[in-house]
XYZ file of C-alpha atoms in Angstrom:
459
model
C -11.993 18.235 3.514
C -12.553 18.144 -0.253
C -8.841 18.414 -1.082
C -7.179 15.178 -2.174
C -3.710 14.082 -1.136
C -2.193 15.367 -4.364
C -3.646 18.847 -3.823
C -6.430 18.552 -6.405
C -10.067 19.237 -5.571
C -12.771 16.626 -5.288
C -15.115 16.433 -8.253
C -18.675 15.286 -7.706
C -18.638 13.520 -11.051
C -15.760 11.263 -9.990
C -16.472 7.617 -9.274
C -16.873 7.204 -5.524
C -17.291 3.468 -5.066
C -14.744 1.971 -2.637
C -13.056 0.005 -5.424
C -12.683 3.024 -7.699
C -11.379 5.169 -4.824
C -8.720 2.582 -4.055
C -7.704 2.445 -7.707
C -7.476 6.239 -7.932
C -5.191 6.566 -4.918
C -1.541 6.865 -5.933
C 1.290 5.959 -3.596
C 4.776 7.380 -3.576
C 7.456 5.406 -5.379
C 4.842 3.082 -6.878
C 6.105 3.438 -10.426
C 9.415 1.638 -10.890
C 11.294 0.367 -13.886
C 11.457 -3.425 -13.903
C 15.053 -4.474 -14.554
C 14.713 -8.063 -13.398
C 16.788 -10.424 -15.530
C 16.276 -13.745 -13.735
C 12.920 -15.460 -13.219
C 12.365 -18.520 -11.042
C 9.286 -20.746 -10.742
C 8.780 -23.457 -8.115
C 6.057 -25.947 -9.032
C 5.162 -29.603 -9.642
C 5.808 -31.170 -6.197
C 6.513 -34.918 -6.220
C 6.609 -37.406 -3.362
C 9.560 -39.787 -3.072
C 9.567 -42.894 -0.878
C 12.781 -44.722 0.002
C 13.694 -47.371 2.536
C 15.007 -44.626 4.832
C 12.658 -41.671 4.385
C 9.770 -40.078 2.541
C 10.251 -36.577 1.153
C 8.907 -34.068 -1.363
C 10.855 -32.532 -4.230
C 9.865 -29.452 -6.215
C 10.653 -28.510 -9.772
C 12.680 -25.288 -10.025
C 12.560 -23.649 -13.462
C 14.893 -20.719 -14.134
C 14.884 -18.337 -17.092
C 17.569 -15.699 -17.359
C 19.403 -13.391 -19.730
C 22.551 -13.169 -17.615
C 25.823 -13.865 -19.372
C 27.336 -15.841 -16.478
C 24.811 -18.632 -17.057
C 25.627 -21.236 -19.714
C 22.046 -21.341 -20.931
C 18.932 -19.191 -20.803
C 16.757 -21.840 -19.153
C 17.346 -24.506 -16.492
C 15.164 -27.101 -14.816
C 16.154 -28.996 -11.662
C 14.433 -30.704 -8.756
C 15.109 -29.649 -5.170
C 13.914 -30.749 -1.748
C 13.446 -28.603 1.352
C 16.913 -29.460 2.705
C 18.452 -27.952 -0.444
C 16.629 -24.671 0.157
C 17.813 -24.771 3.765
C 21.402 -25.284 2.593
C 21.169 -22.296 0.251
C 19.858 -20.048 3.005
C 22.652 -21.178 5.343
C 25.354 -20.522 2.763
C 24.035 -17.042 2.015
C 23.940 -16.178 5.717
C 27.431 -17.575 6.204
C 28.883 -15.542 3.330
C 26.916 -12.366 4.165
C 26.154 -12.412 7.912
C 24.624 -8.912 8.045
C 22.517 -9.095 4.890
C 18.837 -9.967 5.294
C 17.882 -13.332 3.790
C 14.157 -13.803 3.231
C 12.882 -16.529 5.601
C 11.978 -20.057 4.611
C 8.725 -21.656 5.793
C 8.931 -23.673 8.981
C 10.219 -27.182 8.551
C 7.281 -29.044 10.102
C 4.414 -26.651 10.812
C 2.960 -24.187 8.322
C -0.208 -22.229 9.202
C -0.995 -24.587 12.050
C -1.094 -27.721 9.905
C 0.556 -30.821 11.314
C 0.371 -33.331 8.469
C 3.583 -32.944 6.467
C 2.329 -34.589 3.286
C -1.196 -33.234 3.022
C -2.041 -31.374 -0.183
C -2.627 -28.119 1.695
C 0.738 -28.351 3.446
C 2.631 -29.130 0.238
C 0.930 -26.332 -1.700
C 1.485 -23.804 1.092
C 5.144 -24.750 1.280
C 5.523 -24.632 -2.513
C 4.238 -21.058 -2.631
C 6.546 -20.071 0.235
C 9.574 -21.650 -1.466
C 8.642 -19.894 -4.707
C 8.564 -16.526 -2.925
C 11.866 -17.315 -1.173
C 13.739 -17.952 -4.432
C 12.255 -14.908 -6.113
C 13.273 -12.716 -3.173
C 16.817 -14.054 -3.572
C 16.663 -13.439 -7.335
C 15.619 -9.819 -6.728
C 18.433 -9.170 -4.232
C 21.355 -7.232 -5.773
C 24.008 -9.342 -3.988
C 22.404 -12.726 -3.345
C 21.319 -13.082 -6.971
C 24.985 -12.964 -8.036
C 26.081 -15.571 -5.501
C 27.842 -18.651 -6.828
C 25.854 -20.813 -4.408
C 22.590 -19.445 -5.825
C 23.757 -20.173 -9.365
C 24.711 -23.734 -8.431
C 21.380 -24.227 -6.684
C 19.493 -23.202 -9.829
C 21.577 -25.069 -12.398
C 23.455 -28.045 -10.897
C 22.207 -31.609 -11.205
C 21.401 -33.414 -7.963
C 24.760 -35.188 -7.849
C 26.697 -31.983 -8.510
C 24.787 -30.150 -5.801
C 25.524 -32.930 -3.296
C 29.238 -32.749 -4.129
C 29.207 -28.966 -3.770
C 27.565 -29.210 -0.349
C 30.482 -31.344 0.898
C 32.935 -28.559 0.023
C 31.587 -26.320 2.777
C 33.162 -25.880 6.216
C 33.448 -29.019 8.308
C 31.707 -29.823 11.550
C 34.618 -28.682 13.763
C 34.860 -25.380 11.898
C 31.156 -24.716 12.307
C 31.350 -25.698 15.958
C 34.231 -23.260 16.459
C 32.231 -20.433 14.921
C 29.282 -21.304 17.136
C 31.462 -21.218 20.257
C 32.845 -17.823 19.220
C 29.324 -16.505 18.644
C 28.163 -17.721 22.060
C 31.207 -16.182 23.745
C 30.600 -12.870 21.957
C 26.929 -12.839 22.935
C 27.822 -13.520 26.577
C 30.483 -10.813 26.529
C 28.078 -8.343 24.942
C 28.677 -5.091 23.071
C 29.876 -2.051 24.962
C 29.622 0.721 22.389
C 26.910 -0.178 19.889
C 26.267 2.706 17.459
C 22.950 4.433 18.082
C 21.617 3.641 14.615
C 21.808 -0.098 15.324
C 20.155 0.385 18.703
C 17.348 2.185 16.866
C 17.140 -0.742 14.440
C 16.832 -3.173 17.337
C 14.024 -1.159 18.900
C 12.269 -0.940 15.531
C 12.520 -4.706 15.034
C 11.063 -5.374 18.491
C 8.100 -3.089 17.794
C 7.682 -4.498 14.276
C 7.741 -8.050 15.628
C 4.975 -7.308 18.122
C 2.780 -5.523 15.585
C 3.173 -8.012 12.762
C 2.545 -10.900 15.176
C -0.672 -9.218 16.322
C -1.745 -8.704 12.709
C -0.999 -12.339 11.947
C -3.032 -13.553 14.938
C -5.985 -11.297 14.126
C -5.987 -12.404 10.484
C -5.800 -16.057 11.523
C -8.770 -15.484 13.822
C -10.756 -13.765 11.046
C -10.005 -16.713 8.782
C -11.272 -19.187 11.376
C -14.429 -17.163 11.944
C -15.096 -16.894 8.224
C -14.655 -20.638 7.831
C -17.152 -21.229 10.639
C -19.581 -18.785 9.039
C -19.101 -20.514 5.686
C -19.957 -23.906 7.191
C -23.129 -22.456 8.677
C -24.005 -20.733 5.415
C -23.641 -23.982 3.482
C -26.495 -25.441 5.536
C -28.884 -22.586 4.743
C -29.365 -23.177 1.014
C -30.533 -26.810 1.331
C -32.675 -25.798 4.301
C -34.541 -23.182 2.255
C -34.900 -25.598 -0.652
C -36.400 -28.217 1.664
C -38.557 -25.604 3.346
C -40.047 -24.514 -0.007
C -41.498 -27.986 -0.434
C -43.739 -27.529 2.598
C -44.813 -23.912 1.921
C -46.887 -23.960 -1.247
C -47.608 -20.230 -1.420
C -44.004 -19.245 -0.719
C -42.342 -22.070 -2.610
C -41.001 -19.849 -5.397
C -39.476 -17.066 -3.234
C -37.953 -19.621 -0.872
C -36.341 -21.410 -3.807
C -34.983 -18.082 -4.987
C -33.649 -17.396 -1.500
C -31.986 -20.816 -1.544
C -30.328 -20.003 -4.870
C -29.225 -16.589 -3.604
C -27.704 -18.121 -0.457
C -25.885 -20.735 -2.518
C -24.377 -18.060 -4.749
C -23.373 -15.963 -1.729
C -21.886 -19.126 -0.238
C -19.664 -19.560 -3.298
C -18.565 -15.935 -3.065
C -17.751 -16.409 0.620
C -15.760 -19.531 -0.179
C -13.709 -17.564 -2.709
C -13.243 -14.831 -0.135
C -11.894 -17.261 2.470
C -9.590 -18.841 -0.105
C -8.234 -15.455 -1.148
C -7.535 -14.516 2.459
C -5.670 -17.768 3.113
C -3.741 -17.681 -0.160
C -2.720 -14.029 -0.298
C -2.830 -12.089 2.985
C -2.073 -14.714 5.634
C 1.107 -16.068 3.941
C 2.562 -12.558 3.562
C 1.891 -11.663 7.191
C 3.266 -14.967 8.445
C 6.425 -14.618 6.372
C 7.096 -11.224 7.920
C 6.568 -12.727 11.377
C 9.422 -15.076 10.472
C 11.307 -12.156 8.919
C 11.249 -10.364 12.287
C 13.145 -13.325 13.762
C 15.579 -13.144 10.840
C 16.220 -9.456 11.538
C 16.929 -10.203 15.186
C 19.436 -12.872 14.140
C 21.120 -10.441 11.714
C 21.480 -7.814 14.454
C 22.915 -10.447 16.816
C 25.496 -11.434 14.208
C 26.455 -7.796 13.752
C 26.827 -7.430 17.525
C 28.964 -10.570 17.630
C 31.304 -9.104 15.006
C 31.608 -5.898 17.034
C 32.084 -7.839 20.278
C 34.885 -9.811 18.622
C 36.526 -6.553 17.518
C 36.238 -5.074 21.018
C 37.688 -8.218 22.600
C 40.673 -8.138 20.248
C 41.162 -4.436 20.963
C 41.299 -5.145 24.693
C 43.647 -8.085 24.179
C 46.022 -5.902 22.153
C 45.972 -3.198 24.833
C 46.782 -5.805 27.500
C 49.643 -7.197 25.442
C 51.086 -3.711 24.960
C 50.881 -3.110 28.687
C 52.837 -6.332 29.289
C 55.482 -5.208 26.857
C 55.876 -1.857 28.551
C 55.909 -3.287 32.047
C 59.108 -3.988 33.919
C 57.453 -6.160 36.552
C 59.077 -9.402 35.393
C 61.184 -9.915 38.461
C 60.149 -13.440 39.287
C 60.447 -14.619 35.707
C 63.846 -13.015 35.293
C 65.051 -14.443 38.584
C 64.039 -17.944 37.508
C 65.793 -17.537 34.151
C 68.998 -16.378 35.903
C 68.998 -19.530 37.997
C 69.195 -21.726 34.893
C 72.232 -19.908 33.555
C 70.713 -17.227 31.322
C 71.510 -13.552 31.798
C 68.590 -11.310 32.773
C 69.287 -8.914 29.914
C 69.246 -11.724 27.363
C 65.959 -13.041 28.724
C 64.458 -9.566 28.698
C 65.401 -8.990 25.068
C 63.972 -12.370 24.026
C 60.714 -11.647 25.813
C 60.476 -8.188 24.291
C 61.090 -9.645 20.836
C 58.430 -12.288 21.394
C 55.927 -9.714 22.615
C 56.701 -7.514 19.632
C 55.922 -10.351 17.220
C 52.716 -11.222 19.042
C 51.625 -7.582 19.047
C 52.203 -7.332 15.295
C 50.094 -10.433 14.674
C 47.361 -9.136 16.958
C 47.421 -5.734 15.262
C 47.081 -7.336 11.829
C 44.227 -9.498 13.118
C 42.612 -6.423 14.662
C 42.846 -4.537 11.378
C 41.051 -7.414 9.649
C 38.372 -7.405 12.341
C 37.951 -3.685 11.960
C 37.532 -4.041 8.194
C 35.031 -6.849 8.731
C 33.071 -4.739 11.217
C 33.012 -1.765 8.858
C 31.848 -3.969 5.987
C 29.179 -5.581 8.200
C 27.865 -2.203 9.345
C 27.730 -0.743 5.835
C 26.128 -3.900 4.422
C 23.440 -3.914 7.093
C 22.646 -0.214 6.709
C 22.313 -0.573 2.956
C 20.258 -3.769 3.113
C 18.094 -2.356 5.903
C 16.929 0.454 3.606
C 16.255 -2.029 0.791
C 14.369 -4.390 3.127
C 12.139 -1.647 4.508
C 11.152 -0.587 1.001
C 10.374 -4.171 -0.048
C 8.485 -4.848 3.185
C 6.287 -1.798 2.790
C 5.547 -2.647 -0.831
C 4.679 -6.255 0.056
C 2.381 -5.367 2.950
C 0.788 -2.456 1.111
C 0.115 -4.647 -1.922
C -1.305 -7.450 0.235
C -3.639 -5.148 2.167
C -4.825 -3.212 -0.896
C -5.448 -6.481 -2.729
C -7.421 -7.761 0.258
C -9.387 -4.506 0.500
C -10.287 -4.624 -3.180
C -11.305 -8.272 -2.841
C -13.453 -7.428 0.198
C -15.169 -4.598 -1.675
C -15.838 -6.886 -4.616
C -17.137 -9.632 -2.322
C -19.639 -7.411 -0.503
C -20.757 -5.723 -3.715
C -21.484 -9.103 -5.296
C -23.380 -10.382 -2.249
C -25.358 -7.146 -2.024
C -26.161 -7.347 -5.720
C -27.463 -10.905 -5.209
C -29.765 -9.781 -2.405
C -30.977 -6.723 -4.335
C -31.635 -8.830 -7.407
C -33.568 -11.282 -5.284
C -35.665 -8.563 -3.687
C -36.418 -6.709 -6.923
C -37.118 -9.883 -8.822
C -39.640 -11.232 -6.333
C -41.648 -8.159 -5.428
C -43.078 -5.326 -7.527
C -42.549 -2.844 -4.693
C -39.342 -1.476 -3.280
C -40.660 0.097 -0.077
C -41.599 -2.118 2.842
C -44.022 0.446 4.240
C -46.204 0.545 1.086
C -49.786 -0.175 2.168
C -50.972 -1.594 -1.161
C -48.855 -4.732 -0.823
C -50.642 -8.018 -0.614
C -50.019 -10.190 2.492
C -47.822 -12.422 0.348
C -45.763 -9.451 -0.862
C -45.383 -8.178 2.687
C -44.237 -11.612 3.847
C -41.676 -11.787 1.057
C -40.349 -8.314 1.858
C -40.078 -9.202 5.531
C -38.108 -12.297 4.524
C -35.697 -10.206 2.464
C -35.373 -7.624 5.231
C -34.568 -10.290 7.798
C -32.050 -11.900 5.441
C -30.182 -8.604 5.132
C -30.222 -7.930 8.864
C -29.907 -11.364 10.442
C -27.950 -13.469 7.963
C -30.839 -15.841 7.225
C -31.912 -16.500 10.811
C -34.511 -19.242 10.437
C -36.632 -18.677 13.582
C -37.293 -15.045 12.677
C -38.143 -15.886 9.092
C -40.592 -18.561 10.190
C -42.212 -16.063 12.547
C -42.614 -13.717 9.617
C -44.146 -16.423 7.489
C -46.627 -17.387 10.215
C -47.571 -13.717 10.805
C -46.422 -13.913 14.444
C -44.953 -10.964 16.349
C -41.152 -11.051 16.630
C -38.354 -8.759 17.860
C-alpha cells in the first residue's frame, strides 16, 4: 500500500532510510505548548558518614517563575528518606491521585551494592525523574509539602516532618484500611473494574517488556566482552601472517571501532530504555495501590450506610421489652425510658448521617480525582514509552549503519574489486574478500577465517 497514514501518496524521491522514515512519521497530539513554570534538577550526590549510619544526599536545584515562591531559584540537599516522605505526604493528601514511583530502596536494576557509582547514578536519575513528574502534575506541583521539600533548609524540613500525623493516627488508618479490604466492595462502578483489569494486563505486559529488555542488555554485554577480545587477537595475528599483515591490522581497527559503537549502544539501552520500563513496572504497583485506596473509601461509605440503616431499624422497632422491663424495676416509667432511648437514637442517627454525607463527598471526590488523573496518566505513559522506544529505534538504526559503514569501508579500502565471484582476483585478494565475507556473516569467527587464510575447505 503506497498510501501513508496521513492520506498522502508515497513519493519515490523521498528518503527511505529507517532513520528518515522514523523522523517523517507524525504522531497524534505530539505538538503541545510547553507551559511548565517550575524546573527541578537532581545532581551532585555526596556520601555522608556518621557514627550511626552512612547515607547519600543529592543536590536539588529549583528554578521557577511562580509567585508563591519567595525567590526564583533554590538549592537544597536531600536524602532518599526525604523523597520517601514527600511521596507519602502526597499519597496521604490525595489518596486517589497517581504519584510517580520512587526507585526501590535497596535494589535498583539488580545491583546490590548501595554505594557503588552505578547504583548512586541510577538512583539519582530516578529521583530526578520523580521530582520532575511531580513538578509537571497540575495538583502535586501546587502542594505545600512539595514547596517545602524544594525550598526548606534541612532543619526546617525535619521540623515540618514532625507536624504530620502521629504513630497512633497512622496505625488507626491502617487498621481501617485492612478492615475495608477484608470487607470488600459490593457495588464497584464498572469503569473502575475496567481500570483494574487494564492495570492487571498492563502490569503483565510491561513486566514482560522489562524482562526481555534486561535479557537483551545482558546478551549485548556478553557479546561486547567477546568482541573486545577480537581486536587484539587480529592485531597479534597480523604479526605472524606477513602477506596478510595489513588487512588483518585493518580488521583489528574496524573491530575496535565497532566495539566502541557497541559499547555506546549498550550504555544507551541501560541509560534510556531500561529505566523507563522499570519505572512503569513500579508504576503498575502504584496504580494497584491507588485502586485499593479508592475501594477502601467506597467500602467505608458502604459500611456507614449499612450502620445507619441498622440504627434506623432499631429506632423504628418496638422490640425493647426486656430493656423496658429492667428499667421499670429500677423505678423508671417505661414511657420515660422509651422517650430517652428514642432521643438518644435520634442524636446518634443525626451524627451518623452527617458522617455519611462526609463519606459520600469524599467518595465522589476520590472517584472524580481518579478518573481525571487516570486520563492524564495514560497520556503521559504513552508519551514516555513512545519516546523511549522511538529513541531506542533511532539509536539502533544509527548503530547498525555505523557498523555497516565500517565494514564497507574496510572492504572497499582493502580490495580493488567489489564482487567476490570476479575471476581476475589474485589469491591474496580472494583471501581478503573471504575474510570480509566471513566477518559480515559470522561476527569474526576465528576458525573459519583461519581456514580461509590457509585455503582449506570450510562450511
